[in-house]
Coordinates of C-alpha atoms in Angstrom, one line a residue:
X1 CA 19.1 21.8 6.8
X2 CA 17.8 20.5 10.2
X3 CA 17.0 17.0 11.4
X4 CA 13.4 16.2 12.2
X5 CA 13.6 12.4 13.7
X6 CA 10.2 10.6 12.7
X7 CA 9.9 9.6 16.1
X8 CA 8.6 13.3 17.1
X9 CA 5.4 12.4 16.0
X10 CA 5.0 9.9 18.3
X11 CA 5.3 12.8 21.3
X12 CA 1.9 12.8 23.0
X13 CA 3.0 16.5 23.9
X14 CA 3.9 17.4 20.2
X15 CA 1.0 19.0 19.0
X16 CA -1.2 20.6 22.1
X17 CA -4.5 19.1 22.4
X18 CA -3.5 16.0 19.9
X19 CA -3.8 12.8 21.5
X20 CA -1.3 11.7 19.5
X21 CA 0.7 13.3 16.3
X22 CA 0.6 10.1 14.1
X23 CA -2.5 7.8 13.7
X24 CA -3.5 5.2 11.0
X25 CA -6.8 7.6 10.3
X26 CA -8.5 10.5 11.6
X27 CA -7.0 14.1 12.1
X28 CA -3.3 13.8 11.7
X29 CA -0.4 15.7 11.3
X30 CA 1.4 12.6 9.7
X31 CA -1.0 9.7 8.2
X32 CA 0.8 6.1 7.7
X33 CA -0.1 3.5 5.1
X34 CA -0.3 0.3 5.0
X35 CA 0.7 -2.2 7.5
X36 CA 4.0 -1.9 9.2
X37 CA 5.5 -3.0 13.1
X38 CA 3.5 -2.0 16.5
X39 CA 5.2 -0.8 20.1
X40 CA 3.7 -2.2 23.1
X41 CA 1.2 0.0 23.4
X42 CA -0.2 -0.4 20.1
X43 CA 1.2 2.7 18.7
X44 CA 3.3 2.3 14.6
X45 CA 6.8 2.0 15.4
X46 CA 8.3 5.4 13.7
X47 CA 12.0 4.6 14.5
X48 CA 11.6 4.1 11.8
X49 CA 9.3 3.9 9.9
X50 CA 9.5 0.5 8.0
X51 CA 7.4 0.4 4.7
X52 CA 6.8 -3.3 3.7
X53 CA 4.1 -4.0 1.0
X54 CA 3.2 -2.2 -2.1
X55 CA 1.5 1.8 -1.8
X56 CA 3.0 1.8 2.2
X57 CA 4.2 4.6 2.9
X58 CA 2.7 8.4 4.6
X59 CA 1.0 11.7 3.6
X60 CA 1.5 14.8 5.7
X61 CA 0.0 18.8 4.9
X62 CA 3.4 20.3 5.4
X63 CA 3.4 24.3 5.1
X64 CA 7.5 25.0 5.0
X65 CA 10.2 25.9 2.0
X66 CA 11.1 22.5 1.5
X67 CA 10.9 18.8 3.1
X68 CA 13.7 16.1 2.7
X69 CA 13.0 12.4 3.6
X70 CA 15.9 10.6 5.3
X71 CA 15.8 7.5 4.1
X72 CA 17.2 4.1 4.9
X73 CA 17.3 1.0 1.7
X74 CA 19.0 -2.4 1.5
X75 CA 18.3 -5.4 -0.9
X76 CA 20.5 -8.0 -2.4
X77 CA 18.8 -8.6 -5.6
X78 CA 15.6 -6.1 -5.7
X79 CA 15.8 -3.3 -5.4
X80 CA 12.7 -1.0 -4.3
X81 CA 11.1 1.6 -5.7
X82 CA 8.9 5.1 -4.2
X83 CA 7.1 7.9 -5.6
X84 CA 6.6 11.5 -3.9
X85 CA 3.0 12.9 -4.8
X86 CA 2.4 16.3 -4.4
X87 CA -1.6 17.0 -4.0
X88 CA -2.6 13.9 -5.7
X89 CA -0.1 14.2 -8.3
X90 CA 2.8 12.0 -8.8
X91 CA 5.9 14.2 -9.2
X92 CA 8.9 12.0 -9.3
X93 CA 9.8 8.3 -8.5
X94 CA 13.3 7.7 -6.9
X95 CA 15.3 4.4 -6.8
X96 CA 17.1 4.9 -3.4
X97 CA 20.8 3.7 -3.0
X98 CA 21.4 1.3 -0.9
X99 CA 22.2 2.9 3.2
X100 CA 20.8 6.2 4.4
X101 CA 19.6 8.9 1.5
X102 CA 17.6 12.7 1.5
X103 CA 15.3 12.2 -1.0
X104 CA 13.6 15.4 -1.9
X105 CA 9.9 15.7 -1.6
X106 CA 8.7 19.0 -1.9
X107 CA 11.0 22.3 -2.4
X108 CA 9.0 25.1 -2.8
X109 CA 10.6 27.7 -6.1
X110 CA 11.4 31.4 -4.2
X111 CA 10.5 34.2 -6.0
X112 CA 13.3 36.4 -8.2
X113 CA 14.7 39.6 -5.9
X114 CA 12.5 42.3 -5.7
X115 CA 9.9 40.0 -7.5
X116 CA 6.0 39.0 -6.0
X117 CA 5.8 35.9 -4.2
X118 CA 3.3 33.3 -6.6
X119 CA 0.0 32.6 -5.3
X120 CA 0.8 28.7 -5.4
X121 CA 3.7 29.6 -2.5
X122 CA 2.1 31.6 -0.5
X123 CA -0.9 28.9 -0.6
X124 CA 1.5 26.6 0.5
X125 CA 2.5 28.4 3.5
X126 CA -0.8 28.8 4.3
X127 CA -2.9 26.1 3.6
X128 CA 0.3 23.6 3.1
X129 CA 0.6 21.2 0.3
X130 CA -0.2 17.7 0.9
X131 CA 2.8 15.3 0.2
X132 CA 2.3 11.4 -0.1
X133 CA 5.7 9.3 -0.3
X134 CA 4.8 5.6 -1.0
X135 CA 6.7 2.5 -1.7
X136 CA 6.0 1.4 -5.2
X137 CA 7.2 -2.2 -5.4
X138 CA 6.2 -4.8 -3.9
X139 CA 7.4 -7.1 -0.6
X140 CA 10.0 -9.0 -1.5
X141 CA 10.2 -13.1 -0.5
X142 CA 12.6 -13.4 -2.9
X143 CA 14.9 -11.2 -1.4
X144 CA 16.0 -11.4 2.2
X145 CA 17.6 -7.9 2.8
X146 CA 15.3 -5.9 1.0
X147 CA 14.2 -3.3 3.1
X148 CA 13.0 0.4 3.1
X149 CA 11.9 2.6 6.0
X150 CA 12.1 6.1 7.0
X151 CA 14.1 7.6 9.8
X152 CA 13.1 11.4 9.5
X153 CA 12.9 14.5 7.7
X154 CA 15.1 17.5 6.9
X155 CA 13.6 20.8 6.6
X156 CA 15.1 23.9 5.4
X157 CA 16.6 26.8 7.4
X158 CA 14.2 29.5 6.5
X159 CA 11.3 27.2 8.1
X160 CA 12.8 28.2 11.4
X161 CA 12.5 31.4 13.9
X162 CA 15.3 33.4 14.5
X163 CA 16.3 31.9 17.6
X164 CA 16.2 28.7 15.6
X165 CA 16.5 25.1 16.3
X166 CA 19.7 22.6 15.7
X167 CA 17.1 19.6 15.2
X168 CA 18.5 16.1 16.1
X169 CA 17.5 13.6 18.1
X170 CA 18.8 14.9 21.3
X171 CA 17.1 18.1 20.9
X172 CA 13.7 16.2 20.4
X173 CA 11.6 17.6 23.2
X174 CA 13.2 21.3 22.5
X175 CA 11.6 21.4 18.8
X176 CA 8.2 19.9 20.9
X177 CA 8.5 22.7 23.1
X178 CA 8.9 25.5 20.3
X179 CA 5.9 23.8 18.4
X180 CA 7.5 23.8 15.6
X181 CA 5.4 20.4 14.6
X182 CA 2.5 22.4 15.0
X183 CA 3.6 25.1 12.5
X184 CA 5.1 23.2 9.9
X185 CA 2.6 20.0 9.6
X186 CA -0.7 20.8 10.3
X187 CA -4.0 18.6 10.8
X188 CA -5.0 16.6 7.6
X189 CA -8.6 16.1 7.3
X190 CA -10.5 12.9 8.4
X191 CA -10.2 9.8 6.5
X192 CA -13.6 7.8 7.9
X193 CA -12.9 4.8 5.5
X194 CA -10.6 2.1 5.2
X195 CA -9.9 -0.4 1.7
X196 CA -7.7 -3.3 2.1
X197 CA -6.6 -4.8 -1.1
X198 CA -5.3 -8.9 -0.9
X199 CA -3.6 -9.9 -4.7
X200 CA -1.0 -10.8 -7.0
X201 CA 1.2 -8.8 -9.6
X202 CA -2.0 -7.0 -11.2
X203 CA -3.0 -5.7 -7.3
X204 CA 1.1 -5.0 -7.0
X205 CA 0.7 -2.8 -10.3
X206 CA 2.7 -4.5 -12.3
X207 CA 3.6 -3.2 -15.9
X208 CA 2.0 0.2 -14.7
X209 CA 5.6 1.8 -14.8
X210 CA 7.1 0.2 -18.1
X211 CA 5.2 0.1 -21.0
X212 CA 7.2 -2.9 -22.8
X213 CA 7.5 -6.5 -22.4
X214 CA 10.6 -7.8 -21.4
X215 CA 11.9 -11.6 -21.0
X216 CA 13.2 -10.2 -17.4
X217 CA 11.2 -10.0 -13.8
X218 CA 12.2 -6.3 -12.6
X219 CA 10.6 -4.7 -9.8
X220 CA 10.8 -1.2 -11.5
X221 CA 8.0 -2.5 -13.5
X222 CA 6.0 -1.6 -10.7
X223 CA 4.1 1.3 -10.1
X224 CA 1.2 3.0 -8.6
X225 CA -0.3 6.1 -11.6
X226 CA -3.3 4.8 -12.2
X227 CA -3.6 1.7 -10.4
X228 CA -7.4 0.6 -9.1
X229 CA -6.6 1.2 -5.5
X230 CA -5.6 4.7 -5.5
X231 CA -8.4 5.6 -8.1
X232 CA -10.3 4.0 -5.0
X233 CA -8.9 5.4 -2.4
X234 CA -9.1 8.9 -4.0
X235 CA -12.9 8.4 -5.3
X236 CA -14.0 7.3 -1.7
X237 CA -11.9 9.9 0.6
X238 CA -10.2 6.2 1.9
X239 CA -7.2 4.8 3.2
X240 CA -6.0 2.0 1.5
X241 CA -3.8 -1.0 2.3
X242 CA -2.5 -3.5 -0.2
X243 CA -1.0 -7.0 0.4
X244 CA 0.1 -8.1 -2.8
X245 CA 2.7 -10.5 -4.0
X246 CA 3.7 -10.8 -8.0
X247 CA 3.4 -14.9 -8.9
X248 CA 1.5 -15.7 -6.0
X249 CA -2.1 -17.1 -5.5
X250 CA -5.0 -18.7 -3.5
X251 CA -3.5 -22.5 -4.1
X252 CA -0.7 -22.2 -5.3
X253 CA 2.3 -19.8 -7.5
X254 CA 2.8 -19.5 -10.8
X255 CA 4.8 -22.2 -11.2
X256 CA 2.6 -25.1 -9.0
X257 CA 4.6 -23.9 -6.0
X258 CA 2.4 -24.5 -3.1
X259 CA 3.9 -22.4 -0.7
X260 CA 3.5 -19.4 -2.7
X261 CA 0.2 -18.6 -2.0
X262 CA -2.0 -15.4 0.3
X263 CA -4.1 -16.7 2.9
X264 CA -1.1 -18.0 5.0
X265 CA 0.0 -14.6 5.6
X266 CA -2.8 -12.6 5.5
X267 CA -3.2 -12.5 9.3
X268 CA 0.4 -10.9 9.7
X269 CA 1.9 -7.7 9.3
X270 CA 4.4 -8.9 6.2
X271 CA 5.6 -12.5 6.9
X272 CA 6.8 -13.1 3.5
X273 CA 9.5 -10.1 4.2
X274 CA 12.0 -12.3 6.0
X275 CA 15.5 -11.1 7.4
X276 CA 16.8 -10.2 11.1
X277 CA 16.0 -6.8 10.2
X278 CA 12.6 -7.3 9.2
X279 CA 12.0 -9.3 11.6
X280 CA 12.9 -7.0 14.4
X281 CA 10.8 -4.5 12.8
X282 CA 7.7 -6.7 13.4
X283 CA 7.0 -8.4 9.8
X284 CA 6.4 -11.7 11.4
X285 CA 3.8 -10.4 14.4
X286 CA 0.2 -10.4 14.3
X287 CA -1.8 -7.9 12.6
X288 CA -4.1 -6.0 15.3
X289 CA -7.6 -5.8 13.4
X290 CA -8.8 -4.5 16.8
X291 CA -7.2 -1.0 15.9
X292 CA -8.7 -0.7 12.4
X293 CA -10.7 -3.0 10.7
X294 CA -11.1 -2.7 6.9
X295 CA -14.5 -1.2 5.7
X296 CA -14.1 -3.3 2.3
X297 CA -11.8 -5.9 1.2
X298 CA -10.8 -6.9 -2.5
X299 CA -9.7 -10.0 -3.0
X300 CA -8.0 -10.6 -6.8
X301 CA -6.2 -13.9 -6.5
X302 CA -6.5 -16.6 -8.7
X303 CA -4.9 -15.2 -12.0
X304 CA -1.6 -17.5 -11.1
X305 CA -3.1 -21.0 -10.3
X306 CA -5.3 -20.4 -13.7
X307 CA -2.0 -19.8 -15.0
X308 CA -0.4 -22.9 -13.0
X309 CA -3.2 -25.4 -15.0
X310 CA -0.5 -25.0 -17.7
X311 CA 2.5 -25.3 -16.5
X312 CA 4.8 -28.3 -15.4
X313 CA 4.9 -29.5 -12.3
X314 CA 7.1 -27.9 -9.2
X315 CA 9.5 -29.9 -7.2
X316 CA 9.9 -29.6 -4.0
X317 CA 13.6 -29.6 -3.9
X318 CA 13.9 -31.4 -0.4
X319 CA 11.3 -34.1 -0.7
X320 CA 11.2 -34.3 -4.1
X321 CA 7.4 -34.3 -4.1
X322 CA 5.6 -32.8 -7.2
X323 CA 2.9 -30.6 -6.9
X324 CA 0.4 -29.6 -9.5
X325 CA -3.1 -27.9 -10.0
X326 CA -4.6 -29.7 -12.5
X327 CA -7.9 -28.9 -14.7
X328 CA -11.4 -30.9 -14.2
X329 CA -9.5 -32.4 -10.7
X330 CA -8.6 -29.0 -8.9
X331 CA -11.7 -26.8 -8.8
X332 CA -13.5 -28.2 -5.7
X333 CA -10.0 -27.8 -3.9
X334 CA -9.6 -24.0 -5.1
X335 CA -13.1 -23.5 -3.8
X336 CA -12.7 -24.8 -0.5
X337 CA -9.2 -22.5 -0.2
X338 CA -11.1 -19.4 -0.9
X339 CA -14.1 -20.1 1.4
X340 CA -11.6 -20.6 3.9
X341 CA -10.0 -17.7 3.2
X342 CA -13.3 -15.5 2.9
X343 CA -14.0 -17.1 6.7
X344 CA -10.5 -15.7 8.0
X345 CA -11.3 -12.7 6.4
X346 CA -14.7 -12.2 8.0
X347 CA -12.9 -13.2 11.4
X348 CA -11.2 -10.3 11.1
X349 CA -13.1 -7.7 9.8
X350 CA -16.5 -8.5 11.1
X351 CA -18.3 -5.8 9.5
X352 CA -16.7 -5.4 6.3
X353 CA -17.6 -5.9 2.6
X354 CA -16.2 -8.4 0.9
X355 CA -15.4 -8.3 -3.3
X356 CA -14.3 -11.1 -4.8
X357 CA -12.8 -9.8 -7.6
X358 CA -11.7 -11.9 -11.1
X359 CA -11.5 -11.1 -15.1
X360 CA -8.4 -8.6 -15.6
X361 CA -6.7 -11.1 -17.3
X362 CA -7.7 -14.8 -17.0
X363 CA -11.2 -15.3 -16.9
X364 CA -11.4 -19.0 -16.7
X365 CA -12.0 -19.5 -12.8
X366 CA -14.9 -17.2 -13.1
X367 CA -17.9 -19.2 -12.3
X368 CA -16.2 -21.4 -10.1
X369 CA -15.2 -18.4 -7.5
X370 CA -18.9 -17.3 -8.1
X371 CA -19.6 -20.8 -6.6
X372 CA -17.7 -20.4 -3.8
X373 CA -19.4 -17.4 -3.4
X374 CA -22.8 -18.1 -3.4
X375 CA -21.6 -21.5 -1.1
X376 CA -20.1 -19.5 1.3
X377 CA -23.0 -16.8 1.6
X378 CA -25.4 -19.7 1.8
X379 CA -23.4 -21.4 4.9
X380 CA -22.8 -19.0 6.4
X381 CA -25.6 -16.1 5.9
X382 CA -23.0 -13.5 5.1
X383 CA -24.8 -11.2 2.8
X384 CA -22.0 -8.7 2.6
X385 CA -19.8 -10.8 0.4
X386 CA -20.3 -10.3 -3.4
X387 CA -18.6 -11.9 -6.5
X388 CA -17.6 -9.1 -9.1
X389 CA -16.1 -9.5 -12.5
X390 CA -13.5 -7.2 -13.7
X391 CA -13.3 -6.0 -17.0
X392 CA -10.4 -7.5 -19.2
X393 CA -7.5 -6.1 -20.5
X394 CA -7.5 -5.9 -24.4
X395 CA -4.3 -5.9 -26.3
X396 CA -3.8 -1.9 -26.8
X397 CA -3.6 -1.8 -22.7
X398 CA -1.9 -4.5 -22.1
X399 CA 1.5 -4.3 -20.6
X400 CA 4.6 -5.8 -19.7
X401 CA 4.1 -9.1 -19.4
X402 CA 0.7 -8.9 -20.4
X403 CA -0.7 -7.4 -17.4
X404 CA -3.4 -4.5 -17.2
X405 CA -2.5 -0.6 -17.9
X406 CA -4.0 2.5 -16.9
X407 CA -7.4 2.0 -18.8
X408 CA -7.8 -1.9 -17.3
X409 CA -7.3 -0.4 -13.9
X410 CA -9.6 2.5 -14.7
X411 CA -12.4 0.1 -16.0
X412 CA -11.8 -2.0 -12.7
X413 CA -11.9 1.0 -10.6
X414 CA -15.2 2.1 -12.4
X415 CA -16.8 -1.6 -11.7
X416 CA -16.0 -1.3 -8.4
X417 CA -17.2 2.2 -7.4
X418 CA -20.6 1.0 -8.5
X419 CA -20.5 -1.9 -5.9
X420 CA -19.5 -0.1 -3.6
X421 CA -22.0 2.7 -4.2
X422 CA -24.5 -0.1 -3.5
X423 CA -23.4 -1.5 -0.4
X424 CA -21.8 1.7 1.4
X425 CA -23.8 3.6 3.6
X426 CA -21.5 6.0 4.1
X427 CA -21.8 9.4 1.7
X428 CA -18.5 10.8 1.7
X429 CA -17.5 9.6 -2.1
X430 CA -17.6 11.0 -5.4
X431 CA -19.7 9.2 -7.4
X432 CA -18.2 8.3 -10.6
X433 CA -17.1 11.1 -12.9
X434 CA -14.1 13.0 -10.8
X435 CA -14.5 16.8 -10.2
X436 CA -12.1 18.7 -13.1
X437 CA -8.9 18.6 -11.9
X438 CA -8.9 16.2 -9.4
X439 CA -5.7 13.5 -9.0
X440 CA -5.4 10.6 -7.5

């Protein structure tokens, strides 16, 4: 096997006539998701690669034998979770150990001897095959260590000429030199739009990767097949970016908590992942909108402070002051938040679309966040900021925990394909109604 450091793509020299080898969009021979730490210059740090919030991660069009992801885990009490998805397909989902690991992405099967190479190999050595590694579970601000990021990859021997290559780091600019880069990952095609999804556990797919309820929070629960955002993302040729936090909520948590709540950090890369290490890695810096702005943006809060109207106060265990949302008292309150949030949002991303999305499970905030709405478009004149309900989840989809499956997420996905077929006027979508065959 030979080492590949992640920081190769960052070579301006690595691929001739490629400004640069990694980008956030556009032609690519390595395509990031999500949000994760900046160099001075702008540039995503690749050494490594840290992936913070739910469906971060890459994709890459590799056209070797076989590609091996060295990864790098640690948590104390969560432990993440990632799925490998070969051309729109997901294939496997791993639970790395805890320190550096190969996880296995793609291997191509070699033919018997003296048997014909399969057309689906030689395709991939061709045209490549398009590998996507993301982080299933969510950001973790319950757990301080938990981390995950990606240092490199390890490729297979017969991917190399005969005067070969002993890839490591110190070797870097040789494999540049022998383009190997160029061979092995080539140019994936243009992605001209980007979704940006704010929510809780529904937007953090929870219950999507076990089907059964348990009394027990577990963040292999978690899961991405199926889930709204990718059906999105694939539907509409899109990158995505999800900021989502299981409990959380526009006013307040679950549990009345105040501090567990979006807005706060939605302006920074990941400030709920705290840690030295995370911090290092740029979790508590500023997002730089200035380098991509969202073309849409979901919001689905407000399932937990629904869910707070019923439940006893919480204590703050240093002042000893009780907080609590409480019905016919709170709405005007929870309005204000999310018009201020909406306004931060706008800030921004000045030309996006806005949804503001509510139904998969509660439905009881639903006209008042259709009144902040309208209030907010009537202040302000933003006419590119709609209210949408989702379709709820009935009992034969529901979940762990009660949350939405596949078909909740597919109805959801549905809704908002015809919104955004209305207010996009861009082309490059598939209407609704996939092409046979066609993953997400």
């Amino acid at each position: 096997m030979r080492y590949i450091p992640l920081k190769v793509f960052e070579n301006k020299k690595a691929v001739e006539n490629d400004t640069n080898a990694v980008h956030s969009s556009g032609d690519s021979r390595l395509n990031v998701w999500g949000r994760t730490g900046c160099r001075t210059d702008g540039q995503k740090r690749l050494d490594p690669l840290v992936l913070f919030w739910t469906a971060s991660g890459f994709d890459c069009l590799f056209c070797g034998a076989q590609l091996w992801a060295d990864v790098e885990c640690d948590y104390k009490r969560y432990r993440p979770y990632v799925s490998v998805w070969i051309n729109g397909v997901q294939v496997i989902r791993y639970a790395p150990e805890k320190g550096r690991s190969r996880l296995c992405l793609f291997k191509a099967v070699p033919c018997a001897a003296g048997g014909k190479e399969s057309s689906a190999v030689k395709s991939c050595s061709t045209q490549g095959v398009h590998i996507r590694f993301l982080k299933d579970s969510q950001a973790m601000a319950g757990d301080f260590v938990h981390r995950l990021c990606v240092h490199g990859f390890y490729i297979g021997d017969d991917d190399f000429f005969e005067d070969g290559f002993a890839g490591d780091s110190e070797n870097c600019a040789e494999f540049v030199e022998k383009a190997y880069l160029k061979k092995l990952f080539l140019p994936l095609p243009k992605k001209t739009l980007m979704f940006e999804f704010v929510g809780d556990s529904i937007t953090s797919g929870e219950g999507l990767e076990q089907h059964v309820h348990t009394k027990t929070w577990s963040p292999e629960k978690q899961g991405l097949r199926g889930h709204f955002a990718l059906l999105l993302a694939q539907r509409f040729n899109a990158d995505i970016s999800v900021l989502a936090q299981s409990g959380w909520g526009l006013t307040a948590g679950w549990n009345n908590d105040p501090a567990c709540v979006m807005p706060p950090v939605y302006t920074k890369v990941c400030a709920l992942a705290k840690g030295t290490k995370n911090k290092i890695s740029g979790a508590d810096e500023e997002w730089d909108f200035s380098k991509r702005s969202a073309d849409a943006v979901f919001i689905n809060l407000g399932t937990n402070d629904e869910f707070a109207l019923d439940q006893p106060a919480w204590q703050d265990p240093v002042l000893l002051r009780e907080y609590k949302l409480t019905r016919g008292i709170d709405e005007d309150r929870i309005q204000k938040t999310l018009i201020s949030f909406i306004r931060t949002i706008r800030q921004c991303n000045r030309s996006a679309l806005v949804f503001v999305c509510y139904g998969m499970v509660l439905t009881g905030f639903t006209d008042i966040f259709e009144a902040a709405v309208c209030r907010y478009c009537g202040e302000t004149q933003d006419r590119n900021v709609f209210f949408v309900r989702l379709p709820a989840v009935d009992k034969e989809d529901a979940l762990s925990g009660g949350h939405p499956g596949p078909v909740c997420h597919k109805r959801a996905a549905d809704v908002l394909t015809e919104e955004l077929n209305k207010h996009l006027s861009q082309g490059n979508f598939f209407p609704i109604g996939l092409p046979h065959g066609q993953g997400v």
